[in-house]
Amino acid sequence: MATLIHTLTDHSDDVNCCAFSSSCLATCSLDKTIRIYSLNDFTELPYSPLKGHTYAVHCCCFSPSGHALASCSTDGSTIVWDTHDGQMLAVLGQPTGSPVRVCCFSPESTYLVSGAADGSIVLWNMHSMKFYRSGNVKDGSLVACAFSPDGNFFVTGSSCGDLAIWDDKMRCLRNEKAHDLGVTCCCISSHPVSDGERASGYFQMASCGQDNKIKVWFILFADFLGGELRYKYTLSGHSAPVLACAFSYDGQLLVSGSVDKCVIIYETNTGNILHTLSQHTRYVTTCAFAPRSLLLATGSMDKTVRIWQLDNKQPCAGNAVENDSKMRTVENWSEDDVSAWLCAQGFTELVGLFKANDIDGKELLNLTRESLNNELKIESLGLRSKILQKIEELRMKTVPVSAVVPDEFLCPITRELMKDPVIAADGYSYEKEAMENWISSNRRSSPMTNLPLSSLVLTPNRTLKMAINRWLETRQKCGDSTSS
């Protein structure tokens, strides 16, 4: 499951980028600011927001150590900040003066790349904080960049759809047409892989673009080969341009955000959709995984950043909507649950229409051919038939209400039936192991309210445990009588 654990609402304009270090989350916006939050409780650090850019901030990234943060802007500059106190360490002006769209540290913090709207690329020496080398993409604006795990090479993506591999001498080793309508983002997993045909040394790279697609590649960095880039597969879960993509720290998951307002989490090996998240109300512009945990941040033109906690044990196939529906009936779905279901079934373009008509789970099951045509104004006969077919499948899968686990018996963190419920200082009950794991990961806020916990003491909820046991016994008896 993907659980929404916090929403940040401090920016006053579109959120353009978010980035994690091991202890902080940074976000930047059209409002010209960069904000930094502690991962302990998602409170903003005392020196935040950082103000130094005179125009919109497009990208931000932490150095591998987390001691420095870089941000770049329409004002033509890339600023390096000290994350201990928020002081400026350097202001690096793009030599051409063009708006800077992307910046990226090398894994050893030796270099910082900045890419601009005029296609210019600058490699900055981070020891001296000075200009090192520069180059230009063949056509278009430079909008995406990612370093190889060894830091000797980097990949750029341009608005004309090209991916290019560069070495640290600014030689372009390879140029590949990847997306018809322009690249928007690219990322490289730090874990080497073997595809069964080649020796290890290959890495997985993902790119996304204005063509609504995510492409996954095998990439090999080597001077003598000129860099090798081999297509693996295409993911087509989004119905609109894909603006951002990122691998999880272990390379097992790939997340994407789109103009269709959805966030999709894929299993990298199979390309299966695990989760479709539709809580953002405008374009999703950025997504990022934390370095050593399944913590995910997504940012949007709705001015918010949402923080998600993913389970350590991910399902190997399917999607979150189908898994969640086993825990509660469709009748109890919220409007957001219906939106997630629409995205998972390929009806993303209908999310706005269904939300505008307040379609929750109960309303969804009551939809008819007439109501789709007359009330929702869906004129296409083929589309109406497809929707009704999927709704009928839901009706067939819907279990009787009596068989559904009462919501108060489910742990708010795991959404599973509690075996050893405990009461936390926020007054809510949780599965003991889940809450202990929550606290041991240095969280000091309530999973339900996000407010600080006044105490970390967990008290056994014996009354609730007895009620759960009685419910289980009753359910067992009902099952026995039915089978007989």
JSON list of C-alpha atoms in Angstrom, two decimals, residues 194-198 218:
[
{"chain": "A", "resi": 194, "resn": "SER", "atom": "CA", "xyz": [22.21, -8.00, -16.16]},
{"chain": "A", "resi": 195, "resn": "ASP", "atom": "CA", "xyz": [19.54, -8.67, -18.77]},
{"chain": "A", "resi": 196, "resn": "GLY", "atom": "CA", "xyz": [20.65, -12.25, -19.31]},
{"chain": "A", "resi": 197, "resn": "GLU", "atom": "CA", "xyz": [22.40, -11.35, -22.54]},
{"chain": "A", "resi": 198, "resn": "ARG", "atom": "CA", "xyz": [25.05, -8.95, -21.38]},
{"chain": "A", "resi": 218, "resn": "PHE", "atom": "CA", "xyz": [19.73, -0.57, -20.47]}
]
